[in-house]
């Protein structure tokens, strides 16, 4: 009788163990499926571009406008959404090469220090449809500001790099600004 009970307990525990294994197997089945990669060796390129970024806050067709109100007198907390023209030369009327789409927020309580998150979306030549993503800190009144390029799409896949921003024109009354952006980017 005792032997029978021991055997019964043993077989039950073995069955339970098998059931558990089955559950685990089910889980591994829904794991990520690794896709085959094109193993062509790609050559990394380094490119440098210069564009002018226009933050137009005045007039009937602003390209940049506040979407969140500031919480302090100094402006801390304000957020602007932008669809800013990018041009080849400093004049707004010069050749349009793309748009800077995204937002910037007043992230410093001591100075005008922005957090910028934007995509430079290009519309010209072979770069048409490609974009780079910039995320960084912009102390607007510094002569030169540097922000990281954290990624890209299209011809800028795998992009890494940085931009240097220099104010070309700033109208303190209207807030309108033209900023020269030099983009240094590694991509494939
Ligand atoms: C850019 O691409 C869009 C959509 O594919 C197309 O309509 C447009 O004509 C292209 N522009 C240039 C300058 O190639």
PDB file of C-alpha atoms and ligand atoms in Angstrom:
ATOM      1  CA  UNK A   1       0.000   0.000   0.000  1.00  0.00           C
ATOM      2  CA  UNK A   2       2.787   2.409   0.966  1.00  0.00           C
ATOM      3  CA  UNK A   3       4.670   1.687  -2.244  1.00  0.00           C
ATOM      4  CA  UNK A   4       1.515   2.398  -4.192  1.00  0.00           C
ATOM      5  CA  UNK A   5       1.105   5.811  -2.496  1.00  0.00           C
ATOM      6  CA  UNK A   6       4.749   6.717  -3.122  1.00  0.00           C
ATOM      7  CA  UNK A   7       4.420   5.783  -6.797  1.00  0.00           C
ATOM      8  CA  UNK A   8       1.204   7.778  -7.094  1.00  0.00           C
ATOM      9  CA  UNK A   9       2.782  10.881  -5.520  1.00  0.00           C
ATOM     10  CA  UNK A  10       5.816  10.508  -7.756  1.00  0.00           C
ATOM     11  CA  UNK A  11       3.813  10.208 -10.959  1.00  0.00           C
ATOM     12  CA  UNK A  12       1.637  13.179  -9.988  1.00  0.00           C
ATOM     13  CA  UNK A  13       4.691  15.338  -9.376  1.00  0.00           C
ATOM     14  CA  UNK A  14       6.241  14.191 -12.669  1.00  0.00           C
ATOM     15  CA  UNK A  15       3.012  15.082 -14.471  1.00  0.00           C
ATOM     16  CA  UNK A  16       2.948  18.501 -12.799  1.00  0.00           C
ATOM     17  CA  UNK A  17       6.561  19.059 -13.791  1.00  0.00           C
ATOM     18  CA  UNK A  18       5.811  18.154 -17.410  1.00  0.00           C
ATOM     19  CA  UNK A  19       2.826  20.526 -17.413  1.00  0.00           C
ATOM     20  CA  UNK A  20       5.067  23.326 -16.168  1.00  0.00           C
ATOM     21  CA  UNK A  21       7.649  22.589 -18.864  1.00  0.00           C
ATOM     22  CA  UNK A  22       4.866  22.790 -21.405  1.00  0.00           C
ATOM     23  CA  UNK A  23       3.826  26.224 -20.140  1.00  0.00           C
ATOM     24  CA  UNK A  24       7.418  27.451 -20.309  1.00  0.00           C
ATOM     25  CA  UNK A  25       7.712  26.106 -23.870  1.00  0.00           C
ATOM     26  CA  UNK A  26       4.606  28.015 -24.831  1.00  0.00           C
ATOM     27  CA  UNK A  27       6.201  31.174 -23.528  1.00  0.00           C
ATOM     28  CA  UNK A  28       9.426  30.710 -25.442  1.00  0.00           C
ATOM     29  CA  UNK A  29       7.370  30.257 -28.600  1.00  0.00           C
ATOM     30  CA  UNK A  30       6.164  33.843 -28.398  1.00  0.00           C
ATOM     31  CA  UNK A  31       9.714  35.161 -28.101  1.00  0.00           C
ATOM     32  CA  UNK A  32      11.081  37.731 -30.587  1.00  0.00           C
ATOM     33  CA  UNK A  33      11.695  36.254 -33.984  1.00  0.00           C
ATOM     34  CA  UNK A  34      15.088  37.190 -35.311  1.00  0.00           C
ATOM     35  CA  UNK A  35      14.877  38.262 -38.940  1.00  0.00           C
ATOM     36  CA  UNK A  36      17.622  37.587 -41.398  1.00  0.00           C
ATOM     37  CA  UNK A  37      19.822  40.601 -41.894  1.00  0.00           C
ATOM     38  CA  UNK A  38      21.250  41.768 -45.162  1.00  0.00           C
ATOM     39  CA  UNK A  39      24.908  41.106 -44.369  1.00  0.00           C
ATOM     40  CA  UNK A  40      26.261  43.552 -46.955  1.00  0.00           C
ATOM     41  CA  UNK A  41      28.993  45.574 -45.282  1.00  0.00           C
ATOM     42  CA  UNK A  42      27.908  49.194 -45.208  1.00  0.00           C
ATOM     43  CA  UNK A  43      30.397  52.002 -45.185  1.00  0.00           C
ATOM     44  CA  UNK A  44      29.990  54.668 -42.558  1.00  0.00           C
ATOM     45  CA  UNK A  45      30.001  58.221 -43.876  1.00  0.00           C
ATOM     46  CA  UNK A  46      30.514  61.502 -42.149  1.00  0.00           C
ATOM     47  CA  UNK A  47      28.527  64.433 -43.520  1.00  0.00           C
ATOM     48  CA  UNK A  48      28.379  68.087 -42.706  1.00  0.00           C
ATOM     49  CA  UNK A  49      25.516  70.391 -43.625  1.00  0.00           C
ATOM     50  CA  UNK A  50      24.573  73.961 -42.967  1.00  0.00           C
ATOM     51  CA  UNK A  51      20.979  75.119 -42.765  1.00  0.00           C
ATOM     52  CA  UNK A  52      19.160  78.112 -41.361  1.00  0.00           C
ATOM     53  CA  UNK A  53      16.307  77.583 -38.928  1.00  0.00           C
ATOM     54  CA  UNK A  54      13.544  80.171 -38.770  1.00  0.00           C
ATOM     55  CA  UNK A  55      11.458  80.483 -35.611  1.00  0.00           C
ATOM     56  CA  UNK A  56       8.629  82.771 -36.711  1.00  0.00           C
ATOM     57  CA  UNK A  57       6.423  83.861 -33.826  1.00  0.00           C
ATOM     58  CA  UNK A  58       4.994  87.097 -35.267  1.00  0.00           C
ATOM     59  CA  UNK A  59       2.517  87.798 -38.082  1.00  0.00           C
ATOM     60  CA  UNK A  60      -0.505  85.875 -39.297  1.00  0.00           C
ATOM     61  CA  UNK A  61       1.335  82.654 -40.016  1.00  0.00           C
ATOM     62  CA  UNK A  62       3.683  81.906 -37.117  1.00  0.00           C
ATOM     63  CA  UNK A  63       5.700  78.710 -37.525  1.00  0.00           C
ATOM     64  CA  UNK A  64       6.196  78.387 -33.779  1.00  0.00           C
ATOM     65  CA  UNK A  65       3.644  78.960 -31.057  1.00  0.00           C
ATOM     66  CA  UNK A  66       3.257  78.442 -27.312  1.00  0.00           C
ATOM     67  CA  UNK A  67       1.233  75.373 -26.398  1.00  0.00           C
ATOM     68  CA  UNK A  68       1.935  75.378 -22.634  1.00  0.00           C
ATOM     69  CA  UNK A  69       1.915  78.534 -20.510  1.00  0.00           C
ATOM     70  CA  UNK A  70       4.904  79.416 -18.317  1.00  0.00           C
ATOM     71  CA  UNK A  71       4.659  78.825 -14.579  1.00  0.00           C
ATOM     72  CA  UNK A  72       7.104  81.545 -13.467  1.00  0.00           C
ATOM     73  CA  UNK A  73       7.615  85.188 -14.488  1.00  0.00           C
ATOM     74  CA  UNK A  74      10.934  84.180 -16.042  1.00  0.00           C
ATOM     75  CA  UNK A  75       9.095  81.919 -18.468  1.00  0.00           C
ATOM     76  CA  UNK A  76      10.035  78.567 -16.929  1.00  0.00           C
ATOM     77  CA  UNK A  77       7.698  75.840 -18.142  1.00  0.00           C
ATOM     78  CA  UNK A  78       6.608  77.379 -21.425  1.00  0.00           C
ATOM     79  CA  UNK A  79       6.529  74.965 -24.329  1.00  0.00           C
ATOM     80  CA  UNK A  80       6.440  75.940 -28.001  1.00  0.00           C
ATOM     81  CA  UNK A  81       5.460  73.642 -30.828  1.00  0.00           C
ATOM     82  CA  UNK A  82       7.184  74.394 -34.110  1.00  0.00           C
ATOM     83  CA  UNK A  83       7.016  73.615 -37.783  1.00  0.00           C
ATOM     84  CA  UNK A  84       9.933  75.870 -38.638  1.00  0.00           C
ATOM     85  CA  UNK A  85      11.270  76.374 -42.175  1.00  0.00           C
ATOM     86  CA  UNK A  86      14.841  75.269 -42.864  1.00  0.00           C
ATOM     87  CA  UNK A  87      16.555  77.145 -45.683  1.00  0.00           C
ATOM     88  CA  UNK A  88      19.907  76.976 -47.425  1.00  0.00           C
ATOM     89  CA  UNK A  89      20.739  80.633 -46.825  1.00  0.00           C
ATOM     90  CA  UNK A  90      19.997  82.956 -43.917  1.00  0.00           C
ATOM     91  CA  UNK A  91      17.083  84.624 -45.737  1.00  0.00           C
ATOM     92  CA  UNK A  92      13.648  83.072 -45.327  1.00  0.00           C
ATOM     93  CA  UNK A  93      13.205  83.509 -49.080  1.00  0.00           C
ATOM     94  CA  UNK A  94      16.267  81.383 -49.894  1.00  0.00           C
ATOM     95  CA  UNK A  95      15.891  77.764 -51.036  1.00  0.00           C
ATOM     96  CA  UNK A  96      13.712  75.709 -48.689  1.00  0.00           C
ATOM     97  CA  UNK A  97      15.434  72.442 -47.762  1.00  0.00           C
ATOM     98  CA  UNK A  98      13.117  71.138 -45.064  1.00  0.00           C
ATOM     99  CA  UNK A  99      11.307  71.691 -41.803  1.00  0.00           C
ATOM    100  CA  UNK A 100      12.260  71.554 -38.160  1.00  0.00           C
ATOM    101  CA  UNK A 101       9.300  69.869 -36.490  1.00  0.00           C
ATOM    102  CA  UNK A 102       9.017  69.383 -32.761  1.00  0.00           C
ATOM    103  CA  UNK A 103       8.974  71.421 -29.607  1.00  0.00           C
ATOM    104  CA  UNK A 104      11.144  73.303 -27.185  1.00  0.00           C
ATOM    105  CA  UNK A 105      10.508  74.045 -23.552  1.00  0.00           C
ATOM    106  CA  UNK A 106      11.900  76.520 -21.057  1.00  0.00           C
ATOM    107  CA  UNK A 107      13.768  74.086 -18.844  1.00  0.00           C
ATOM    108  CA  UNK A 108      15.977  76.429 -16.803  1.00  0.00           C
ATOM    109  CA  UNK A 109      14.901  78.645 -13.898  1.00  0.00           C
ATOM    110  CA  UNK A 110      18.088  80.728 -14.064  1.00  0.00           C
ATOM    111  CA  UNK A 111      18.464  81.609 -17.736  1.00  0.00           C
ATOM    112  CA  UNK A 112      16.873  80.981 -21.111  1.00  0.00           C
ATOM    113  CA  UNK A 113      17.882  77.336 -21.297  1.00  0.00           C
ATOM    114  CA  UNK A 114      15.734  75.247 -23.587  1.00  0.00           C
ATOM    115  CA  UNK A 115      15.175  71.558 -23.915  1.00  0.00           C
ATOM    116  CA  UNK A 116      14.813  70.998 -27.665  1.00  0.00           C
ATOM    117  CA  UNK A 117      13.315  67.905 -29.251  1.00  0.00           C
ATOM    118  CA  UNK A 118      12.938  68.139 -33.002  1.00  0.00           C
ATOM    119  CA  UNK A 119      13.215  66.365 -36.312  1.00  0.00           C
ATOM    120  CA  UNK A 120      14.927  68.029 -39.220  1.00  0.00           C
ATOM    121  CA  UNK A 121      12.847  66.688 -42.086  1.00  0.00           C
ATOM    122  CA  UNK A 122      14.473  67.225 -45.482  1.00  0.00           C
ATOM    123  CA  UNK A 123      12.618  67.760 -48.761  1.00  0.00           C
ATOM    124  CA  UNK A 124      15.409  68.344 -51.199  1.00  0.00           C
ATOM    125  CA  UNK A 125      17.226  66.178 -53.757  1.00  0.00           C
ATOM    126  CA  UNK A 126      18.360  62.753 -52.591  1.00  0.00           C
ATOM    127  CA  UNK A 127      17.626  63.721 -48.979  1.00  0.00           C
ATOM    128  CA  UNK A 128      13.921  64.167 -49.722  1.00  0.00           C
ATOM    129  CA  UNK A 129      12.019  62.271 -47.025  1.00  0.00           C
ATOM    130  CA  UNK A 130      15.044  61.610 -44.798  1.00  0.00           C
ATOM    131  CA  UNK A 131      15.284  63.075 -41.328  1.00  0.00           C
ATOM    132  CA  UNK A 132      17.561  63.511 -38.351  1.00  0.00           C
ATOM    133  CA  UNK A 133      16.488  63.756 -34.729  1.00  0.00           C
ATOM    134  CA  UNK A 134      18.001  66.357 -32.421  1.00  0.00           C
ATOM    135  CA  UNK A 135      17.556  66.286 -28.662  1.00  0.00           C
ATOM    136  CA  UNK A 136      19.514  68.608 -26.425  1.00  0.00           C
ATOM    137  CA  UNK A 137      19.994  71.651 -24.292  1.00  0.00           C
ATOM    138  CA  UNK A 138      20.015  75.093 -25.873  1.00  0.00           C
ATOM    139  CA  UNK A 139      21.172  78.078 -23.797  1.00  0.00           C
ATOM    140  CA  UNK A 140      19.791  80.566 -26.297  1.00  0.00           C
ATOM    141  CA  UNK A 141      22.043  83.520 -25.410  1.00  0.00           C
ATOM    142  CA  UNK A 142      25.306  81.572 -25.657  1.00  0.00           C
ATOM    143  CA  UNK A 143      27.313  82.340 -28.783  1.00  0.00           C
ATOM    144  CA  UNK A 144      27.456  78.671 -29.780  1.00  0.00           C
ATOM    145  CA  UNK A 145      25.240  75.840 -28.556  1.00  0.00           C
ATOM    146  CA  UNK A 146      25.834  72.174 -29.148  1.00  0.00           C
ATOM    147  CA  UNK A 147      23.115  69.540 -29.227  1.00  0.00           C
ATOM    148  CA  UNK A 148      23.283  65.807 -29.946  1.00  0.00           C
ATOM    149  CA  UNK A 149      21.924  64.169 -33.074  1.00  0.00           C
ATOM    150  CA  UNK A 150      20.464  61.000 -31.618  1.00  0.00           C
ATOM    151  CA  UNK A 151      19.163  59.246 -34.710  1.00  0.00           C
ATOM    152  CA  UNK A 152      17.797  59.486 -38.189  1.00  0.00           C
ATOM    153  CA  UNK A 153      15.772  57.902 -40.955  1.00  0.00           C
ATOM    154  CA  UNK A 154      16.163  57.260 -44.677  1.00  0.00           C
ATOM    155  CA  UNK A 155      19.667  58.263 -45.772  1.00  0.00           C
ATOM    156  CA  UNK A 156      20.374  59.098 -42.133  1.00  0.00           C
ATOM    157  CA  UNK A 157      19.667  55.650 -40.703  1.00  0.00           C
ATOM    158  CA  UNK A 158      21.876  54.907 -37.668  1.00  0.00           C
ATOM    159  CA  UNK A 159      22.742  58.619 -37.483  1.00  0.00           C
ATOM    160  CA  UNK A 160      24.884  59.869 -34.619  1.00  0.00           C
ATOM    161  CA  UNK A 161      26.421  63.271 -34.276  1.00  0.00           C
ATOM    162  CA  UNK A 162      25.873  66.768 -33.099  1.00  0.00           C
ATOM    163  CA  UNK A 163      24.764  70.186 -34.272  1.00  0.00           C
ATOM    164  CA  UNK A 164      26.239  73.576 -33.544  1.00  0.00           C
ATOM    165  CA  UNK A 165      23.708  76.397 -33.380  1.00  0.00           C
ATOM    166  CA  UNK A 166      24.600  80.065 -33.716  1.00  0.00           C
ATOM    167  CA  UNK A 167      22.043  82.859 -33.636  1.00  0.00           C
ATOM    168  CA  UNK A 168      22.073  84.803 -36.887  1.00  0.00           C
ATOM    169  CA  UNK A 169      19.203  87.179 -36.139  1.00  0.00           C
ATOM    170  CA  UNK A 170      17.049  87.687 -33.082  1.00  0.00           C
ATOM    171  CA  UNK A 171      14.228  90.187 -32.719  1.00  0.00           C
ATOM    172  CA  UNK A 172      13.726  90.425 -28.970  1.00  0.00           C
ATOM    173  CA  UNK A 173      10.405  92.245 -29.437  1.00  0.00           C
ATOM    174  CA  UNK A 174       8.655  89.681 -31.623  1.00  0.00           C
ATOM    175  CA  UNK A 175      10.733  86.678 -30.607  1.00  0.00           C
ATOM    176  CA  UNK A 176      11.478  85.917 -34.266  1.00  0.00           C
ATOM    177  CA  UNK A 177      14.863  84.228 -34.659  1.00  0.00           C
ATOM    178  CA  UNK A 178      17.068  82.910 -37.427  1.00  0.00           C
ATOM    179  CA  UNK A 179      19.643  80.396 -36.249  1.00  0.00           C
ATOM    180  CA  UNK A 180      22.477  78.879 -38.262  1.00  0.00           C
ATOM    181  CA  UNK A 181      22.721  75.121 -37.699  1.00  0.00           C
ATOM    182  CA  UNK A 182      25.831  73.228 -38.709  1.00  0.00           C
ATOM    183  CA  UNK A 183      25.117  69.509 -38.621  1.00  0.00           C
ATOM    184  CA  UNK A 184      27.892  66.931 -38.178  1.00  0.00           C
ATOM    185  CA  UNK A 185      26.540  63.459 -38.649  1.00  0.00           C
ATOM    186  CA  UNK A 186      27.837  59.902 -39.056  1.00  0.00           C
ATOM    187  CA  UNK A 187      25.499  57.614 -40.967  1.00  0.00           C
ATOM    188  CA  UNK A 188      25.493  54.875 -43.604  1.00  0.00           C
TER     189      UNK A 188
HETATM  190  C1  LIG B   1       9.843  64.574 -52.418  1.00  0.00           C
HETATM  191  O1  LIG B   1       9.046  63.445 -52.161  1.00  0.00           O
HETATM  192  C2  LIG B   1       7.655  63.683 -52.276  1.00  0.00           C
HETATM  193  C3  LIG B   1       6.922  62.453 -51.811  1.00  0.00           C
HETATM  194  O2  LIG B   1       7.570  61.277 -52.180  1.00  0.00           O
HETATM  195  C4  LIG B   1       7.337  64.099 -53.701  1.00  0.00           C
HETATM  196  O3  LIG B   1       5.954  64.377 -53.825  1.00  0.00           O
HETATM  197  C5  LIG B   1       8.136  65.350 -54.030  1.00  0.00           C
HETATM  198  O4  LIG B   1       7.922  65.714 -55.388  1.00  0.00           O
HETATM  199  C6  LIG B   1       9.612  65.127 -53.806  1.00  0.00           C
HETATM  200  N1  LIG B   1      10.335  66.381 -53.971  1.00  0.00           N
HETATM  201  C7  LIG B   1      11.522  66.465 -54.556  1.00  0.00           C
HETATM  202  C8  LIG B   1      12.128  67.820 -54.610  1.00  0.00           C
HETATM  203  O5  LIG B   1      12.092  65.494 -55.019  1.00  0.00           O
END
